[in-house]
Amino acid sequence: MPTAVTSTTDVLNYAHSLLTSHRELLTNVRNSQRAHRRQLRAIATAPNDLVNFPIIDSPAPSPLPSPPSSPQLAHRTRPQRPDLPPAKRARVARYANYVPEEETIRNDYSQRYVDSGEWPQNRVLGAEPSRRFEEYPKQQRLLGLKKESVDAHATPPFFLPFSHLSSLHPQKFDVILLDPPFSSSFSWDDLQALPVPSLAADPSFVFMWVGSGAGEGLERGREVLAKWGYRRCEDVVWVKTNNTTNRGPGTDPPTTSLLTRTKQHCLMGIRGTVRRSTDSWFVHCNVDTDVIIWEGDPADPMRKPPEMYTLIENFCLGTRRLELFGRARSSLRRGWGSMRGLRRVMAVHSWNKDAWEEATRHLASLAGGKAVVPNSQEIDALRPKSPMRPGNSGVSGGVGVGVGISGGVGVGSAGVGMNAGNMNADPNMNMQLSRRPPSQNQMMVSPMMGMGMPMDMGMGMGNMMGMGMGNMGMMGMGNMGVMGIGDMPGRYIPMGRGW
């Protein structure tokens, strides 16, 4: 092991030089002490307490540098550990006290921020959209297919001065994105006065940036959404990084908040009724996450992440998209209209009502009459579906038997039951039931379980709708035939099971 021997020799030489320098320093100190004591003795009244103070003891002589002995070499060449990765095997061979089973590496990102000014989110791996799903080929394929579909079914981009906002009426938009330019001349009251309700379709979505959360943005943003007739349903967060803008510890802009603000909030509101399990023609849920990690634009500090456009397009399939207060350099995007606070815009992308309506009608003809991005079988197979709770079986069949106290028997034919657990798990079940024919709805809302019945109808048989409730039996509903005697009251006893 020539490398290990050479390294050990260098360390010993360095240690010997340090000891030699230390010995020379002590020698100079002792000589200085002797000289001062001779001067003290020359004084007429010598301070005996100082004269009798002991001199610093001389250290033992430093050992001469020598190559490591055979035991040391044997210690450094202890048996290898083939079960360890190469880095740990090297540490085992080099360090005598190294125990690989006890090694623990902890990244103290808070302390790193204190020492270097780097925000912890700088260390998030795969934050870029191009690398986010490298280990998930199906998700990567889904995003690729959706991008191709969105690009192929997009209207030409247009710009329009903000002063001409009223000229968009009576057009309706499926998505409205806002980045309000709050200042001394534009307040929350000015934002609330915008004619957003008249521009919004039903159903539609609003995405509104409301700031870092240090002020009243989150509260006022919810109030504005409610005034416009929207319900807040999500909150998208942009987490900023400072890989390229870090200027060292203590250089973050001063704020009045308790914590360092490194994020921005975008409230998402919904108008109308949209259900994830039945309205896949309009929304695709779970395709993206609600966290965006992006450095920001040094040339435009107020610019928001471009990934927000992709998130909206992946989620809402509506092709009528409008952005209010768009940026001059970055808002030109196919499928989007942008309202800017400029008096003049580029003529080639200015608003043309007839051309936009024609493009919208053409896209609607490709999607069966609706202004949406058409879905494909492959996209539908890859996209995440609504979660189903375990033990819910959906639709089930059942058979019920009615037994009278006086011995009468009523038998209902096998019917269709709905698992009650599934109804609790899926809040959209009420909507699905409301779409049934009126005769079926009437039967579904007339359950009879353990109810007293007059049994003077003789003997009969009828049809029965059953509702399965796991393994707890059934509720009989509808027309049930029973057999009774006289005026004896009867009771329907559930004896079936739902499958």
CSV table of C-alpha atoms in Angstrom, one decimal, residues 48-475:
chain,number,residue,atom,x,y,z
A,48,ASN,CA,9.4,36.5,46.5
A,49,ASP,CA,6.1,35.1,45.4
A,50,LEU,CA,6.9,35.8,41.7
A,51,VAL,CA,10.5,34.7,42.0
A,52,ASN,CA,9.5,31.3,43.5
A,53,PHE,CA,6.8,30.7,40.9
A,54,PRO,CA,7.7,27.4,39.1
A,55,ILE,CA,9.0,27.5,35.5
A,56,ILE,CA,7.0,25.7,32.8
A,57,ASP,CA,7.9,22.0,32.7
A,58,SER,CA,9.8,20.8,29.6
A,59,PRO,CA,7.9,18.4,27.4
A,60,ALA,CA,9.1,15.0,26.5
A,61,PRO,CA,11.2,14.9,23.3
A,62,SER,CA,9.2,14.5,20.1
A,63,PRO,CA,9.5,11.2,18.3
A,64,LEU,CA,11.3,11.2,15.0
A,65,PRO,CA,9.2,10.5,11.9
A,66,SER,CA,9.1,6.9,11.0
A,67,PRO,CA,7.1,4.8,8.6
A,68,PRO,CA,4.2,2.8,10.0
A,69,SER,CA,5.1,-0.4,11.7
A,70,SER,CA,3.8,-3.8,10.6
A,71,PRO,CA,0.9,-3.9,13.2
A,72,GLN,CA,-0.3,-0.6,11.8
A,73,LEU,CA,-0.1,-1.9,8.3
A,74,ALA,CA,-2.0,-5.0,9.3
A,75,HIS,CA,-4.6,-2.8,11.0
A,76,ARG,CA,-5.2,-0.7,7.8
A,77,THR,CA,-5.5,-3.8,5.7
A,78,ARG,CA,-8.2,-5.5,7.7
A,79,PRO,CA,-10.6,-7.8,5.8
A,80,GLN,CA,-12.7,-6.1,3.2
A,81,ARG,CA,-16.5,-6.0,3.3
A,82,PRO,CA,-17.8,-7.1,-0.1
A,83,ASP,CA,-21.3,-6.4,1.0
A,84,LEU,CA,-20.7,-2.7,1.3
A,85,PRO,CA,-20.7,-0.2,-1.6
A,86,PRO,CA,-17.2,1.0,-2.7
A,87,ALA,CA,-17.3,4.3,-0.8
A,88,LYS,CA,-17.9,2.5,2.5
A,89,ARG,CA,-15.4,-0.2,1.8
A,90,ALA,CA,-12.8,2.6,1.3
A,91,ARG,CA,-13.7,4.1,4.7
A,92,VAL,CA,-13.4,0.7,6.4
A,93,ALA,CA,-9.9,0.3,5.0
A,94,ARG,CA,-8.8,3.8,6.0
A,95,TYR,CA,-10.4,4.6,9.3
A,96,ALA,CA,-9.9,2.3,12.3
A,97,ASN,CA,-13.0,3.4,14.2
A,98,TYR,CA,-15.4,3.5,11.3
A,99,VAL,CA,-18.5,1.3,11.7
A,100,PRO,CA,-20.6,1.3,8.5
A,101,GLU,CA,-23.7,0.1,10.2
A,102,GLU,CA,-23.7,3.2,12.4
A,103,GLU,CA,-23.2,5.7,9.7
A,104,THR,CA,-26.0,8.3,9.4
A,105,ILE,CA,-26.0,11.2,7.0
A,106,ARG,CA,-28.3,14.1,7.9
A,107,ASN,CA,-28.7,17.2,5.7
A,108,ASP,CA,-29.3,20.2,8.0
A,109,TYR,CA,-30.9,22.5,5.4
A,110,SER,CA,-31.8,25.1,8.0
A,111,GLN,CA,-28.2,25.5,9.1
A,112,ARG,CA,-27.1,25.5,5.5
A,113,TYR,CA,-29.5,28.5,4.9
A,114,VAL,CA,-28.0,30.3,7.9
A,115,ASP,CA,-24.4,29.7,6.7
A,116,SER,CA,-24.8,30.2,3.0
A,117,GLY,CA,-28.2,31.8,2.3
A,118,GLU,CA,-29.4,28.9,0.1
A,119,TRP,CA,-33.1,28.1,0.5
A,120,PRO,CA,-33.8,24.4,1.3
A,121,GLN,CA,-36.0,24.0,-1.8
A,122,ASN,CA,-32.8,24.4,-3.9
A,123,ARG,CA,-32.0,20.8,-3.1
A,124,VAL,CA,-35.3,19.3,-4.4
A,125,LEU,CA,-34.4,16.7,-7.0
A,126,GLY,CA,-36.3,16.5,-10.3
A,127,ALA,CA,-38.2,19.7,-9.8
A,128,GLU,CA,-38.0,20.6,-13.4
A,129,PRO,CA,-41.0,19.5,-15.4
A,130,SER,CA,-38.8,17.8,-18.0
A,131,ARG,CA,-37.3,15.5,-15.3
A,132,ARG,CA,-40.2,15.2,-12.8
A,133,PHE,CA,-41.5,11.9,-14.0
A,134,GLU,CA,-38.3,10.2,-15.3
A,135,GLU,CA,-39.0,7.2,-13.1
A,136,TYR,CA,-42.7,7.0,-14.0
A,137,PRO,CA,-43.0,6.2,-17.8
A,138,LYS,CA,-46.8,6.0,-17.7
A,139,GLN,CA,-47.2,9.5,-16.2
A,140,GLN,CA,-44.6,10.8,-18.6
A,141,ARG,CA,-46.5,9.3,-21.5
A,142,LEU,CA,-49.7,10.8,-20.2
A,143,LEU,CA,-48.3,14.3,-20.1
A,144,GLY,CA,-46.8,13.9,-23.5
A,145,LEU,CA,-50.1,12.9,-25.0
A,146,LYS,CA,-52.0,15.7,-23.3
A,147,LYS,CA,-49.5,18.3,-24.5
A,148,GLU,CA,-50.0,17.1,-28.1
A,149,SER,CA,-53.7,17.1,-27.7
A,150,VAL,CA,-53.8,20.6,-26.2
A,151,ASP,CA,-51.5,22.0,-28.9
A,152,ALA,CA,-53.6,20.5,-31.6
A,153,HIS,CA,-56.9,21.9,-30.3
A,154,ALA,CA,-55.9,25.5,-29.4
A,155,THR,CA,-57.2,28.8,-30.7
A,156,PRO,CA,-54.7,31.4,-32.0
A,157,PRO,CA,-53.3,33.7,-29.2
A,158,PHE,CA,-54.6,37.2,-28.9
A,159,PHE,CA,-53.8,40.3,-26.9
A,160,LEU,CA,-56.3,43.0,-26.0
A,161,PRO,CA,-55.8,46.3,-24.1
A,162,PHE,CA,-57.3,46.1,-20.6
A,163,SER,CA,-59.4,49.2,-21.4
A,164,HIS,CA,-61.2,47.1,-24.0
A,165,LEU,CA,-62.3,44.4,-21.6
A,166,SER,CA,-66.0,45.1,-22.1
A,167,SER,CA,-65.6,44.3,-25.8
A,168,LEU,CA,-65.3,40.6,-25.0
A,169,HIS,CA,-69.0,40.4,-24.0
A,170,PRO,CA,-70.9,38.2,-24.6
A,171,GLN,CA,-68.1,35.7,-25.0
A,172,LYS,CA,-67.7,33.1,-22.2
A,173,PHE,CA,-64.5,31.5,-20.9
A,174,ASP,CA,-63.9,28.2,-19.2
A,175,VAL,CA,-60.8,29.3,-17.4
A,176,ILE,CA,-59.8,32.8,-16.2
A,177,LEU,CA,-56.2,33.4,-14.8
A,178,LEU,CA,-55.5,36.6,-12.9
A,179,ASP,CA,-52.3,38.1,-11.5
A,180,PRO,CA,-53.6,41.4,-10.0
A,181,PRO,CA,-51.1,44.3,-10.2
A,182,PHE,CA,-51.8,45.6,-6.7
A,183,SER,CA,-50.5,49.1,-6.1
A,184,SER,CA,-51.6,52.5,-4.8
A,185,SER,CA,-53.9,52.9,-7.9
A,186,PHE,CA,-55.3,49.3,-7.9
A,187,SER,CA,-56.8,47.7,-4.8
A,188,TRP,CA,-58.9,44.7,-3.8
A,189,ASP,CA,-62.1,46.7,-4.4
A,190,ASP,CA,-60.9,47.5,-7.9
A,191,LEU,CA,-60.3,43.8,-8.5
A,192,GLN,CA,-63.7,42.9,-7.2
A,193,ALA,CA,-65.4,45.4,-9.5
A,194,LEU,CA,-64.0,43.6,-12.7
A,195,PRO,CA,-66.8,41.9,-14.8
A,196,VAL,CA,-65.4,38.4,-14.2
A,197,PRO,CA,-68.9,36.9,-13.6
A,198,SER,CA,-70.2,38.1,-17.0
A,199,LEU,CA,-67.1,36.5,-18.7
A,200,ALA,CA,-67.2,33.2,-16.9
A,201,ALA,CA,-69.0,30.2,-18.4
A,202,ASP,CA,-71.0,27.7,-16.3
A,203,PRO,CA,-69.1,25.6,-15.3
A,204,SER,CA,-65.8,27.4,-15.2
A,205,PHE,CA,-62.7,27.9,-13.1
A,206,VAL,CA,-60.7,31.0,-11.8
A,207,PHE,CA,-57.1,30.9,-10.8
A,208,MET,CA,-56.0,34.0,-8.9
A,209,TRP,CA,-52.6,34.9,-7.5
A,210,VAL,CA,-53.0,36.4,-4.0
A,211,GLY,CA,-49.4,36.9,-2.7
A,212,SER,CA,-47.1,35.2,-0.2
A,213,GLY,CA,-49.6,35.0,2.6
A,214,ALA,CA,-47.8,37.7,4.7
A,215,GLY,CA,-50.7,40.2,4.2
A,216,GLU,CA,-54.4,39.9,3.7
A,217,GLY,CA,-54.2,38.2,0.3
A,218,LEU,CA,-55.6,34.8,1.3
A,219,GLU,CA,-58.6,36.2,3.1
A,220,ARG,CA,-59.4,38.9,0.6
A,221,GLY,CA,-58.9,36.5,-2.3
A,222,ARG,CA,-61.5,34.2,-0.9
A,223,GLU,CA,-63.9,37.1,-0.4
A,224,VAL,CA,-63.5,38.2,-4.0
A,225,LEU,CA,-64.1,34.6,-5.3
A,226,ALA,CA,-67.3,34.4,-3.3
A,227,LYS,CA,-68.5,37.8,-4.7
A,228,TRP,CA,-67.9,36.5,-8.2
A,229,GLY,CA,-69.9,33.4,-7.5
A,230,TYR,CA,-67.0,31.0,-7.1
A,231,ARG,CA,-66.2,28.4,-4.4
A,232,ARG,CA,-62.6,28.0,-3.4
A,233,CYS,CA,-61.6,24.4,-4.1
A,234,GLU,CA,-57.8,24.3,-4.2
A,235,ASP,CA,-54.7,26.3,-3.5
A,236,VAL,CA,-51.7,26.1,-5.8
A,237,VAL,CA,-48.3,27.1,-4.2
A,238,TRP,CA,-45.3,28.3,-6.1
A,239,VAL,CA,-42.1,27.6,-4.0
A,240,LYS,CA,-39.3,29.9,-5.2
A,241,THR,CA,-35.6,28.8,-5.3
A,242,ASN,CA,-32.5,31.0,-5.3
A,243,ASN,CA,-29.9,28.9,-7.0
A,244,THR,CA,-28.8,31.8,-9.2
A,245,THR,CA,-30.0,34.8,-7.1
A,246,ASN,CA,-28.4,33.9,-3.8
A,247,ARG,CA,-26.2,36.6,-2.4
A,248,GLY,CA,-25.2,35.0,0.8
A,249,PRO,CA,-26.6,34.8,4.4
A,250,GLY,CA,-28.6,37.7,5.6
A,251,THR,CA,-29.3,39.2,2.2
A,252,ASP,CA,-33.0,38.2,1.8
A,253,PRO,CA,-35.3,41.2,1.4
A,254,PRO,CA,-36.7,42.3,4.8
A,255,THR,CA,-40.3,41.5,5.5
A,256,THR,CA,-42.7,42.0,8.4
A,257,SER,CA,-43.6,38.3,8.5
A,258,LEU,CA,-42.3,35.9,11.2
A,259,LEU,CA,-40.7,33.5,8.7
A,260,THR,CA,-38.7,34.0,5.5
A,261,ARG,CA,-41.3,34.1,2.7
A,262,THR,CA,-40.3,31.9,-0.3
A,263,LYS,CA,-43.7,31.1,-1.8
A,264,GLN,CA,-46.7,32.5,-3.6
A,265,HIS,CA,-50.3,31.3,-3.4
A,266,CYS,CA,-52.8,30.9,-6.2
A,267,LEU,CA,-56.4,30.3,-5.2
A,268,MET,CA,-58.5,28.1,-7.4
A,269,GLY,CA,-62.3,28.7,-7.6
A,270,ILE,CA,-65.0,26.7,-9.2
A,271,ARG,CA,-68.3,27.9,-10.6
A,272,GLY,CA,-71.2,25.5,-11.3
A,273,THR,CA,-71.2,21.8,-10.7
A,274,VAL,CA,-68.3,19.6,-11.8
A,275,ARG,CA,-67.7,16.1,-10.5
A,276,ARG,CA,-64.5,14.3,-11.1
A,277,SER,CA,-66.1,10.9,-11.5
A,278,THR,CA,-68.7,11.9,-14.2
A,279,ASP,CA,-67.4,15.0,-15.9
A,280,SER,CA,-64.1,13.7,-17.4
A,281,TRP,CA,-65.1,15.5,-20.6
A,282,PHE,CA,-64.3,18.8,-18.8
A,283,VAL,CA,-61.8,18.0,-16.1
A,284,HIS,CA,-58.9,15.6,-15.6
A,285,CYS,CA,-57.9,15.4,-11.9
A,286,ASN,CA,-54.6,14.3,-10.3
A,287,VAL,CA,-52.5,14.9,-13.5
A,288,ASP,CA,-50.4,17.5,-11.8
A,289,THR,CA,-49.6,18.5,-8.2
A,290,ASP,CA,-50.4,21.7,-6.3
A,291,VAL,CA,-46.8,22.7,-5.8
A,292,ILE,CA,-44.6,24.4,-8.4
A,293,ILE,CA,-40.9,24.9,-7.8
A,294,TRP,CA,-39.3,27.5,-10.0
A,295,GLU,CA,-36.4,30.1,-9.7
A,296,GLY,CA,-38.3,33.0,-11.1
A,297,ASP,CA,-37.4,35.4,-13.9
A,298,PRO,CA,-34.6,37.9,-13.1
A,299,ALA,CA,-35.6,40.2,-15.9
A,300,ASP,CA,-39.3,40.3,-14.6
A,301,PRO,CA,-39.5,39.7,-10.9
A,302,MET,CA,-43.3,39.8,-11.0
A,303,ARG,CA,-43.7,37.1,-13.5
A,304,LYS,CA,-45.3,33.9,-12.3
A,305,PRO,CA,-44.3,30.3,-13.2
A,306,PRO,CA,-44.9,29.3,-16.9
A,307,GLU,CA,-45.8,25.9,-15.6
A,308,MET,CA,-49.1,27.3,-14.3
A,309,TYR,CA,-50.4,27.4,-17.9
A,310,THR,CA,-49.6,23.7,-18.3
A,311,LEU,CA,-51.2,22.8,-15.0
A,312,ILE,CA,-54.4,24.6,-16.1
A,313,GLU,CA,-54.5,23.0,-19.5
A,314,ASN,CA,-53.9,19.5,-18.1
A,315,PHE,CA,-56.7,19.9,-15.6
A,316,CYS,CA,-59.4,21.8,-17.4
A,317,LEU,CA,-60.2,20.6,-21.0
A,318,GLY,CA,-62.0,23.8,-21.9
A,319,THR,CA,-60.4,25.6,-24.9
A,320,ARG,CA,-61.7,29.1,-24.0
A,321,ARG,CA,-59.0,30.5,-21.7
A,322,LEU,CA,-58.4,34.1,-20.7
A,323,GLU,CA,-55.6,35.7,-18.7
A,324,LEU,CA,-56.1,39.1,-17.1
A,325,PHE,CA,-53.1,41.3,-16.4
A,326,GLY,CA,-50.8,39.3,-18.6
A,327,ARG,CA,-47.1,40.0,-19.0
A,328,ALA,CA,-45.8,41.7,-22.0
A,329,ARG,CA,-43.1,39.2,-22.8
A,330,SER,CA,-44.5,35.8,-21.7
A,331,SER,CA,-48.3,35.8,-22.1
A,332,LEU,CA,-48.4,35.0,-25.8
A,333,ARG,CA,-49.5,31.4,-25.8
A,334,ARG,CA,-51.7,29.4,-28.1
A,335,GLY,CA,-55.2,28.7,-26.7
A,336,TRP,CA,-55.0,31.8,-24.5
A,337,GLY,CA,-56.3,35.4,-24.7
A,338,SER,CA,-54.4,38.0,-22.7
A,339,MET,CA,-55.6,41.3,-21.4
A,340,ARG,CA,-52.8,43.7,-20.9
A,341,GLY,CA,-52.6,47.1,-19.4
A,342,LEU,CA,-51.1,48.6,-22.6
A,343,ARG,CA,-52.8,51.0,-24.9
A,344,ARG,CA,-51.2,49.4,-27.9
A,345,VAL,CA,-50.6,45.8,-28.7
A,346,MET,CA,-49.0,43.9,-31.6
A,347,ALA,CA,-51.4,44.1,-34.5
A,348,VAL,CA,-50.7,40.5,-35.6
A,349,HIS,CA,-52.0,39.1,-32.3
A,350,SER,CA,-54.8,41.7,-31.6
A,351,TRP,CA,-58.3,40.6,-30.7
A,352,ASN,CA,-60.5,39.6,-33.7
A,353,LYS,CA,-63.9,38.6,-32.5
A,354,ASP,CA,-65.0,36.9,-35.7
A,355,ALA,CA,-61.8,34.9,-36.1
A,356,TRP,CA,-61.9,33.8,-32.5
A,357,GLU,CA,-65.5,32.7,-32.7
A,358,GLU,CA,-64.8,30.7,-35.9
A,359,ALA,CA,-61.8,29.0,-34.3
A,360,THR,CA,-63.9,28.1,-31.2
A,361,ARG,CA,-66.7,26.7,-33.3
A,362,HIS,CA,-64.2,24.6,-35.3
A,363,LEU,CA,-62.7,23.1,-32.1
A,364,ALA,CA,-66.2,22.4,-30.8
A,365,SER,CA,-67.1,20.5,-33.9
A,366,LEU,CA,-64.1,18.2,-33.3
A,367,ALA,CA,-65.3,17.4,-29.7
A,368,GLY,CA,-68.9,16.6,-30.3
A,369,GLY,CA,-70.2,20.2,-30.0
A,370,LYS,CA,-68.4,21.2,-26.9
A,371,ALA,CA,-65.5,23.7,-26.7
A,372,VAL,CA,-63.2,21.2,-25.1
A,373,VAL,CA,-60.0,19.3,-25.9
A,374,PRO,CA,-61.3,15.9,-27.0
A,375,ASN,CA,-60.3,12.9,-25.0
A,376,SER,CA,-58.7,9.7,-26.4
A,377,GLN,CA,-58.8,6.1,-25.2
A,378,GLU,CA,-55.1,6.1,-24.4
A,379,ILE,CA,-55.3,9.3,-22.3
A,380,ASP,CA,-58.3,8.0,-20.5
A,381,ALA,CA,-56.5,4.7,-19.7
A,382,LEU,CA,-53.4,6.5,-18.4
A,383,ARG,CA,-55.0,9.3,-16.4
A,384,PRO,CA,-55.5,8.8,-12.7
A,385,LYS,CA,-59.1,7.9,-11.8
A,386,SER,CA,-61.2,8.7,-8.8
A,387,PRO,CA,-60.1,6.6,-5.8
A,388,MET,CA,-62.4,3.8,-4.6
A,389,ARG,CA,-62.5,2.9,-1.0
A,390,PRO,CA,-61.9,-0.8,-0.3
A,391,GLY,CA,-65.0,-2.9,0.3
A,392,ASN,CA,-67.3,-0.8,-1.9
A,393,SER,CA,-68.8,-3.0,-4.6
A,394,GLY,CA,-70.9,-0.4,-6.4
A,395,VAL,CA,-74.1,-2.0,-7.9
A,396,SER,CA,-75.3,-5.2,-6.3
A,397,GLY,CA,-78.3,-7.6,-6.7
A,398,GLY,CA,-80.5,-8.7,-3.9
A,399,VAL,CA,-83.5,-10.8,-2.9
A,400,GLY,CA,-85.8,-9.9,0.0
A,401,VAL,CA,-88.3,-12.0,1.8
A,402,GLY,CA,-91.1,-10.5,3.9
A,403,VAL,CA,-92.4,-12.6,6.9
A,404,GLY,CA,-95.6,-11.7,8.8
A,405,ILE,CA,-96.0,-12.2,12.5
A,406,SER,CA,-99.1,-14.3,11.8
A,407,GLY,CA,-97.3,-16.5,9.4
A,408,GLY,CA,-97.8,-14.6,6.2
A,409,VAL,CA,-95.0,-14.7,3.7
A,410,GLY,CA,-94.1,-12.2,0.9
A,411,VAL,CA,-91.5,-12.9,-1.7
A,412,GLY,CA,-89.9,-10.2,-3.8
A,413,SER,CA,-88.1,-10.9,-7.1
A,414,ALA,CA,-84.4,-10.3,-7.4
A,415,GLY,CA,-83.8,-6.6,-7.8
A,416,VAL,CA,-80.9,-4.2,-8.2
A,417,GLY,CA,-79.3,-2.8,-5.1
A,418,MET,CA,-76.8,0.0,-4.5
A,419,ASN,CA,-74.1,-0.4,-2.0
A,420,ALA,CA,-74.6,2.1,0.7
A,421,GLY,CA,-71.0,2.3,1.6
A,422,ASN,CA,-70.2,3.4,-2.0
A,423,MET,CA,-72.8,6.1,-1.8
A,424,ASN,CA,-71.0,7.5,1.3
A,425,ALA,CA,-67.7,7.3,-0.4
A,426,ASP,CA,-68.8,9.0,-3.6
A,427,PRO,CA,-70.6,12.3,-3.0
A,428,ASN,CA,-71.7,12.3,-6.7
A,429,MET,CA,-74.1,9.4,-6.2
A,430,ASN,CA,-77.0,11.7,-5.5
A,431,MET,CA,-76.4,13.3,-8.8
A,432,GLN,CA,-76.3,9.9,-10.5
A,433,LEU,CA,-79.5,8.8,-8.9
A,434,SER,CA,-81.2,12.1,-9.9
A,435,ARG,CA,-80.7,11.2,-13.5
A,436,ARG,CA,-82.7,8.0,-13.3
A,437,PRO,CA,-86.2,7.8,-14.7
A,438,PRO,CA,-88.9,9.3,-12.3
A,439,SER,CA,-90.4,5.9,-11.6
A,440,GLN,CA,-87.0,4.5,-10.3
A,441,ASN,CA,-86.3,7.6,-8.3
A,442,GLN,CA,-89.6,7.3,-6.5
A,443,MET,CA,-88.7,3.7,-5.6
A,444,MET,CA,-85.2,4.6,-4.4
A,445,VAL,CA,-86.5,7.1,-1.9
A,446,SER,CA,-89.2,4.8,-0.4
A,447,PRO,CA,-87.3,2.4,1.8
A,448,MET,CA,-89.2,0.2,4.2
A,449,MET,CA,-87.2,-1.7,6.8
A,450,GLY,CA,-88.8,-2.9,10.0
A,451,MET,CA,-92.0,-1.0,9.4
A,452,GLY,CA,-95.5,-2.1,10.5
A,453,MET,CA,-97.8,-3.0,7.7
A,454,PRO,CA,-101.5,-4.0,7.6
A,455,MET,CA,-101.7,-7.6,6.5
A,456,ASP,CA,-105.3,-7.9,5.4
A,457,MET,CA,-104.4,-8.0,1.7
A,458,GLY,CA,-104.4,-11.7,1.4
A,459,MET,CA,-101.6,-13.3,-0.6
A,460,GLY,CA,-99.6,-11.6,-3.3
A,461,MET,CA,-96.2,-11.5,-5.0
A,462,GLY,CA,-94.6,-8.4,-6.4
A,463,ASN,CA,-91.4,-6.8,-7.5
A,464,MET,CA,-88.9,-5.4,-5.1
A,465,MET,CA,-85.9,-3.2,-5.4
A,466,GLY,CA,-83.1,-4.2,-3.0
A,467,MET,CA,-80.4,-2.0,-1.5
A,468,GLY,CA,-77.3,-3.9,-0.4
A,469,MET,CA,-75.5,-2.7,2.7
A,470,GLY,CA,-72.4,-4.8,2.8
A,471,ASN,CA,-73.2,-8.0,4.7
A,472,MET,CA,-75.8,-6.5,6.9
A,473,GLY,CA,-78.8,-7.5,4.9
A,474,MET,CA,-81.2,-5.5,2.7
A,475,MET,CA,-83.8,-2.9,2.7
